[in-house]
Structure formats: structure tokens, C-alpha cells
Tab-separated table of C-alpha atoms in Angstrom:
chain	number	residue	atom	x	y	z
A	23	MET	CA	23.655	-29.174	8.943
A	24	LEU	CA	23.447	-25.884	6.878
A	25	PRO	CA	26.286	-23.492	6.787
A	26	PHE	CA	25.935	-20.515	9.060
A	27	SER	CA	25.514	-18.265	6.077
A	28	GLN	CA	22.556	-20.185	4.722
A	29	VAL	CA	20.922	-20.472	8.230
A	30	PHE	CA	21.274	-16.693	8.609
A	31	ALA	CA	19.743	-16.099	5.089
A	32	LEU	CA	16.742	-18.408	5.925
A	33	GLY	CA	15.984	-16.457	8.999
A	34	VAL	CA	16.136	-13.088	7.056
A	35	ASN	CA	13.835	-14.590	4.413
A	36	ASN	CA	11.340	-15.851	7.073
A	37	ALA	CA	11.261	-12.331	8.803
A	38	ALA	CA	10.464	-10.837	5.441
A	39	VAL	CA	7.608	-13.265	4.828
A	40	ALA	CA	6.195	-12.812	8.255
A	41	ALA	CA	6.019	-8.923	7.810
A	42	THR	CA	3.998	-9.171	4.523
A	43	PRO	CA	1.140	-6.721	4.479
A	44	SER	CA	-2.426	-8.176	4.180
A	45	ILE	CA	-6.080	-7.558	4.796
A	46	THR	CA	-8.504	-10.215	5.754
A	47	PHE	CA	-12.272	-10.152	6.388
A	48	ARG	CA	-13.144	-11.853	9.713
A	49	THR	CA	-16.849	-11.807	10.589
A	50	GLY	CA	-19.977	-9.560	10.611
A	51	TYR	CA	-22.363	-8.917	13.585
A	52	SER	CA	-25.598	-7.065	14.196
A	53	ASN	CA	-27.918	-6.078	16.935
A	54	GLY	CA	-31.579	-4.993	16.236
A	55	ALA	CA	-32.227	-3.463	19.621
A	56	ASN	CA	-32.678	0.209	20.350
A	57	ALA	CA	-29.617	1.264	22.334
A	58	SER	CA	-27.047	3.983	22.778
A	59	SER	CA	-24.195	1.494	23.292
A	60	TYR	CA	-23.675	-2.028	21.878
A	61	THR	CA	-21.159	-4.637	22.985
A	62	PHE	CA	-20.374	-7.191	20.308
A	63	ALA	CA	-18.605	-9.703	22.390
A	64	SER	CA	-15.736	-11.971	21.508
A	65	CYS	CA	-15.450	-10.726	17.798
A	66	ASP	CA	-13.170	-12.356	15.475
A	67	PHE	CA	-9.892	-10.310	15.183
A	68	GLY	CA	-7.787	-12.990	13.396
A	69	ALA	CA	-4.561	-14.377	14.758
A	70	ALA	CA	-2.374	-12.091	17.057
A	71	PRO	CA	0.743	-10.581	15.349
A	72	GLY	CA	3.940	-12.483	15.594
A	73	VAL	CA	7.321	-11.124	16.526
A	74	GLY	CA	8.063	-8.094	14.243
A	75	GLU	CA	4.570	-7.787	12.901
A	76	THR	CA	1.851	-5.211	13.492
A	77	ARG	CA	-1.879	-5.870	13.549
A	78	GLU	CA	-4.683	-3.238	13.145
A	79	VAL	CA	-8.221	-4.296	13.531
A	80	PHE	CA	-10.524	-2.253	11.343
A	81	VAL	CA	-14.314	-2.300	11.986
A	82	THR	CA	-16.872	-1.027	9.568
A	83	ILE	CA	-20.002	0.205	11.452
A	84	GLU	CA	-23.530	0.993	10.178
A	85	TRP	CA	-26.360	2.242	12.197
A	86	TYR	CA	-29.996	2.983	11.591
A	87	GLN	CA	-30.881	6.430	12.934
A	88	GLY	CA	-34.441	5.530	13.938
A	89	ALA	CA	-35.910	8.397	12.247
A	90	VAL	CA	-33.794	10.914	14.161
A	91	ALA	CA	-31.031	12.739	12.236
A	92	THR	CA	-29.066	13.931	15.270
A	93	ARG	CA	-27.455	10.662	16.431
A	94	THR	CA	-23.664	10.570	16.271
A	95	LEU	CA	-21.073	7.921	16.927
A	96	SER	CA	-19.222	9.034	20.124
A	97	SER	CA	-16.475	6.502	20.432
A	98	VAL	CA	-15.522	2.869	19.868
A	99	THR	CA	-13.416	0.485	21.584
A	100	ILE	CA	-11.820	-2.624	19.827
A	101	GLY	CA	-10.552	-5.324	22.276
A	102	GLY	CA	-10.371	-2.622	24.874
A	103	VAL	CA	-8.311	-0.204	22.877
A	104	ALA	CA	-9.755	3.355	22.000
A	105	ALA	CA	-10.207	3.308	18.187
A	106	ALA	CA	-9.684	6.260	15.831
A	107	LEU	CA	-12.876	7.100	13.888
A	108	GLU	CA	-12.926	7.995	10.249
A	109	THR	CA	-15.159	10.724	8.854
A	110	PRO	CA	-18.724	9.324	9.410
A	111	TYR	CA	-21.364	9.624	6.678
A	112	SER	CA	-25.047	10.021	7.385
A	113	SER	CA	-28.178	10.026	5.127
A	114	GLY	CA	-30.107	11.983	7.833
A	115	VAL	CA	-32.920	10.022	9.343
A	116	LEU	CA	-31.929	6.601	7.763
A	117	GLN	CA	-28.490	5.022	7.869
A	118	ALA	CA	-25.242	6.377	8.888
A	119	MET	CA	-21.736	4.639	8.760
A	120	CYS	CA	-18.116	4.941	9.852
A	121	VAL	CA	-14.947	3.073	10.129
A	122	ALA	CA	-13.157	2.519	13.505
A	123	ARG	CA	-9.517	1.301	13.563
A	124	ALA	CA	-6.958	0.342	16.302
A	125	VAL	CA	-3.553	-1.324	16.804
A	126	VAL	CA	-4.607	-4.355	18.833
A	127	PRO	CA	-1.499	-6.219	19.649
A	128	THR	CA	-2.960	-9.337	21.644
A	129	GLY	CA	-5.794	-11.568	21.404
A	130	ALA	CA	-7.609	-13.516	18.518
A	131	THR	CA	-10.942	-12.252	19.688
A	132	GLY	CA	-12.177	-9.194	21.622
A	133	ASP	CA	-15.376	-7.072	22.252
A	134	VAL	CA	-16.152	-4.150	19.881
A	135	VAL	CA	-18.131	-1.520	21.764
A	136	PRO	CA	-19.638	1.453	19.675
A	137	THR	CA	-21.220	4.166	21.751
A	138	PHE	CA	-23.656	6.842	20.428
A	139	SER	CA	-24.809	10.176	21.512
A	140	ALA	CA	-28.310	8.610	22.031
A	141	ALA	CA	-30.230	5.691	21.284
A	142	VAL	CA	-30.247	4.394	17.665
A	143	ALA	CA	-32.498	1.721	16.299
A	144	SER	CA	-30.037	-0.929	15.357
A	145	CYS	CA	-26.214	-1.382	14.558
A	146	SER	CA	-24.255	-3.672	12.432
A	147	ILE	CA	-20.489	-4.155	12.134
A	148	ALA	CA	-17.733	-6.236	10.289
A	149	THR	CA	-14.248	-6.850	11.513
A	150	TYR	CA	-10.982	-6.794	9.375
A	151	ARG	CA	-7.485	-7.951	10.284
A	152	VAL	CA	-4.960	-5.711	8.605
A	153	MET	CA	-1.364	-6.745	8.949
A	154	ASN	CA	1.909	-4.898	8.696
A	155	ARG	CA	0.791	-1.666	7.070
A	156	ALA	CA	3.742	0.583	6.145
A	157	ASN	CA	1.810	3.397	7.521
A	158	VAL	CA	0.367	1.881	10.608
A	159	GLY	CA	-2.125	4.120	12.320
A	160	MET	CA	-2.635	6.375	9.371
A	161	GLY	CA	-6.129	7.395	8.420
A	162	ALA	CA	-8.094	7.100	5.196
A	163	SER	CA	-6.309	8.647	2.313
A	164	ASP	CA	-9.653	9.320	0.508
A	165	SER	CA	-13.305	8.868	1.185
A	166	GLY	CA	-16.725	9.596	-0.186
A	167	SER	CA	-20.380	8.903	0.089
A	168	ALA	CA	-23.424	8.656	-2.181
A	169	SER	CA	-27.152	7.939	-2.143
A	170	ALA	CA	-29.443	6.122	-4.594
A	171	SER	CA	-33.196	6.431	-4.704
A	172	GLY	CA	-35.649	4.175	-6.514
A	173	THR	CA	-32.968	2.140	-8.214
A	174	THR	CA	-30.992	-1.080	-7.898
A	175	SER	CA	-27.392	0.299	-7.585
A	176	GLY	CA	-25.441	3.265	-6.407
A	177	GLY	CA	-21.868	4.242	-6.438
A	178	VAL	CA	-19.296	6.268	-4.496
A	179	SER	CA	-17.218	8.036	-7.188
A	180	GLY	CA	-13.741	9.556	-7.239
A	181	ILE	CA	-11.986	7.110	-4.870
A	182	ASP	CA	-8.212	7.359	-5.281
A	183	VAL	CA	-6.226	4.245	-3.939
A	184	ALA	CA	-2.482	3.962	-3.581
A	185	ALA	CA	-0.424	0.981	-4.634
A	186	GLY	CA	-0.615	-1.419	-1.892
A	187	GLY	CA	-3.817	0.184	-0.481
A	188	PHE	CA	-7.219	-1.056	0.042
A	189	VAL	CA	-10.879	0.125	0.266
A	190	LEU	CA	-13.661	-0.564	2.871
A	191	SER	CA	-17.222	0.194	2.044
A	192	VAL	CA	-20.592	0.035	3.663
A	193	ALA	CA	-24.031	0.274	2.165
A	194	GLY	CA	-27.418	0.565	3.881
A	195	TRP	CA	-31.090	0.336	2.903
A	196	ASN	CA	-34.392	1.356	4.351
A	197	ASN	CA	-35.979	-2.025	3.770
A	198	THR	CA	-35.369	-5.565	2.788
A	199	VAL	CA	-33.188	-6.274	-0.265
A	200	SER	CA	-31.296	-9.344	-1.476
A	201	ALA	CA	-27.589	-9.707	-0.532
A	202	PRO	CA	-25.922	-7.163	-2.844
A	203	SER	CA	-22.613	-7.215	-4.684
A	204	MET	CA	-19.749	-4.662	-4.556
A	205	SER	CA	-17.603	-3.864	-7.603
A	206	GLY	CA	-15.232	-1.017	-8.884
A	207	LEU	CA	-11.761	-2.331	-8.006
A	208	THR	CA	-9.815	-5.501	-8.513
A	209	GLY	CA	-10.972	-8.121	-6.102
A	210	ALA	CA	-13.885	-5.897	-4.636
A	211	THR	CA	-16.325	-8.139	-2.706
A	212	SER	CA	-19.354	-7.834	-0.447
A	213	ASP	CA	-18.082	-9.635	2.602
A	214	VAL	CA	-21.264	-9.799	4.720
A	215	PHE	CA	-25.025	-8.758	4.636
A	216	ASN	CA	-26.355	-7.917	8.014
A	217	THR	CA	-30.094	-7.796	8.587
A	218	PRO	CA	-30.709	-6.518	12.140
A	219	GLU	CA	-34.292	-5.337	11.359
A	220	ASN	CA	-36.724	-4.632	8.571
A	221	THR	CA	-35.713	-1.013	8.304
A	222	GLY	CA	-31.960	-1.190	8.794
A	223	TYR	CA	-30.247	-3.564	6.415
A	224	ALA	CA	-26.448	-3.114	5.598
A	225	ALA	CA	-23.683	-4.701	3.572
A	226	HIS	CA	-19.991	-4.388	4.371
A	227	GLY	CA	-17.354	-4.927	1.704
A	228	SER	CA	-13.652	-4.642	1.000
A	229	THR	CA	-10.942	-4.895	-1.667
A	230	PRO	CA	-7.629	-6.657	-1.380
A	231	LEU	CA	-4.377	-4.714	-1.361
A	232	GLN	CA	-4.123	-3.157	-4.680
A	233	ALA	CA	-1.155	-3.852	-6.915
A	234	ALA	CA	-1.146	-0.357	-8.525
A	235	ALA	CA	-2.252	3.074	-7.661
A	236	SER	CA	-5.586	4.143	-9.348
A	237	ALA	CA	-7.513	7.319	-9.414
A	238	GLY	CA	-11.167	8.260	-9.848
A	239	ASN	CA	-12.620	4.803	-9.057
A	240	THR	CA	-16.421	4.224	-8.406
A	241	ILE	CA	-17.243	1.842	-5.634
A	242	THR	CA	-20.567	0.450	-6.893
A	243	TRP	CA	-23.115	-1.449	-4.918
A	244	THR	CA	-25.838	-3.431	-6.804
A	245	TRP	CA	-28.917	-5.233	-5.518
A	246	THR	CA	-32.011	-6.760	-7.207
A	247	THR	CA	-34.869	-4.966	-5.551
A	248	THR	CA	-35.649	-1.230	-6.123
A	249	ARG	CA	-34.916	0.679	-2.923
A	250	THR	CA	-33.523	3.773	-1.387
A	251	GLY	CA	-30.019	3.255	-0.333
A	252	PHE	CA	-27.005	5.038	1.030
A	253	MET	CA	-23.285	4.129	0.652
A	254	ALA	CA	-19.722	5.229	1.816
A	255	ALA	CA	-16.264	4.176	1.091
A	256	TRP	CA	-12.814	4.776	2.483
A	257	ALA	CA	-9.383	4.217	0.951
A	258	PHE	CA	-6.324	3.322	3.153
């Protein structure tokens, strides 16, 4: 049997490990129907938090406006919890995008329900499990958007990221392209390429937690077919 002091020390160390911050991409979903509300059922949120942990579920959302520029994202629920919405970005009559986030304390899966001011032409999402943020519940520290016309890449510039922070990004196109890549920060990756319809394609990407703070980053999306695209990025 270990001495009491060693048992106590092991308990402290295990608690510290359990509370380690992290971000993991879970799964992407899409729906090509015209609708004012979508229910993405039983989405993957990752394992529920353990004792002493906090779990936030982040959802990146892209919707195709359907040639109408007045559609807005009214609300989102994540596992039945009302989500906070980050500043949305819209290209007008083409794609628009946003990030929703909520502290979801129970359940490895749950419904994600985005509701719009009126019917849109399609919607796609990606879910992320974010554990043990020091600033749980805090919104984006920086964000931006960009457009690209008749080219094979586009970038959101001027994104500042804190040490231990991460970036979520979404890019959308007005027609078919190949699965794109995302770059601009250590470990940046395109997590999922959703194709709900032939006029509303979207990619969702993220970075791992960054080891050091950095300023003025450009989050770049690159694809192989010349298209008009729109992209946004949020730093947390």
C-alpha cells in the first residue's frame, strides 16, 4: 500500500490531468431542404465532462441564403441548451455563417436546432467539444471575414489568437469545388466538407490550442476549382 502522502499526491495529479483544456472536432452534418428551422438529431458532442471538468459544445453553422439577403439566424439550441451566437457574417445572397456555443453538462449526443428568420435554401454544421477553458462562456476575442471571386483561395486576415486559444473557421462556395484545405496557424485543418446542394457548399475547419499568442494571422482556404467564395474566422 502506498503511504497516505503518495496517495494524496496521485489524486491531485489525476485531477490536474482531468482538467486539461482541449478542443476536438466531432462530426459534420448537412441538410439541403428549404426550411426556416433544422433539427440535426443526435449530433456527436463527445463524452460528457467528468467531475471537476467543464464542457462547451461549439457549432459552426453555414447556410445558403437562397438568393435572398435578408435571412438571419434567430437562435440555436445545442442539446436543449440555448446557445450564445457569435457575430454572423453574410455575403448577401449567397452564403452566411456563424458560431454557436453552449455549456452542455450532460449527454454524449444531442440535437442541434438552428432557427432562421425565414426559410433558407440549405444548412450545414460541424460540432466541436471544448473542454476546461479557463474563460468558460467567453465569446470570440477576434473575428473577421473575407470574400474571393474567380480564384482558388481566400483568406481572413488580421486574426489575433491568445496563448491557449484556438480558431474556428467556415468557408462557403456558390458551386461545386473539391474538398479544400485550411492553413495559417499551427495545426490548422479542414475538418469536414459538407455538400448539401449544388449551390451551397461549405467547409468547416479548426486549429488546436495554440502554444503561444500570435497576432495578424491570415486564415486561408485553398481549393482547386476557380469559384466565388466567402469565409469567416473566429478566435477564442
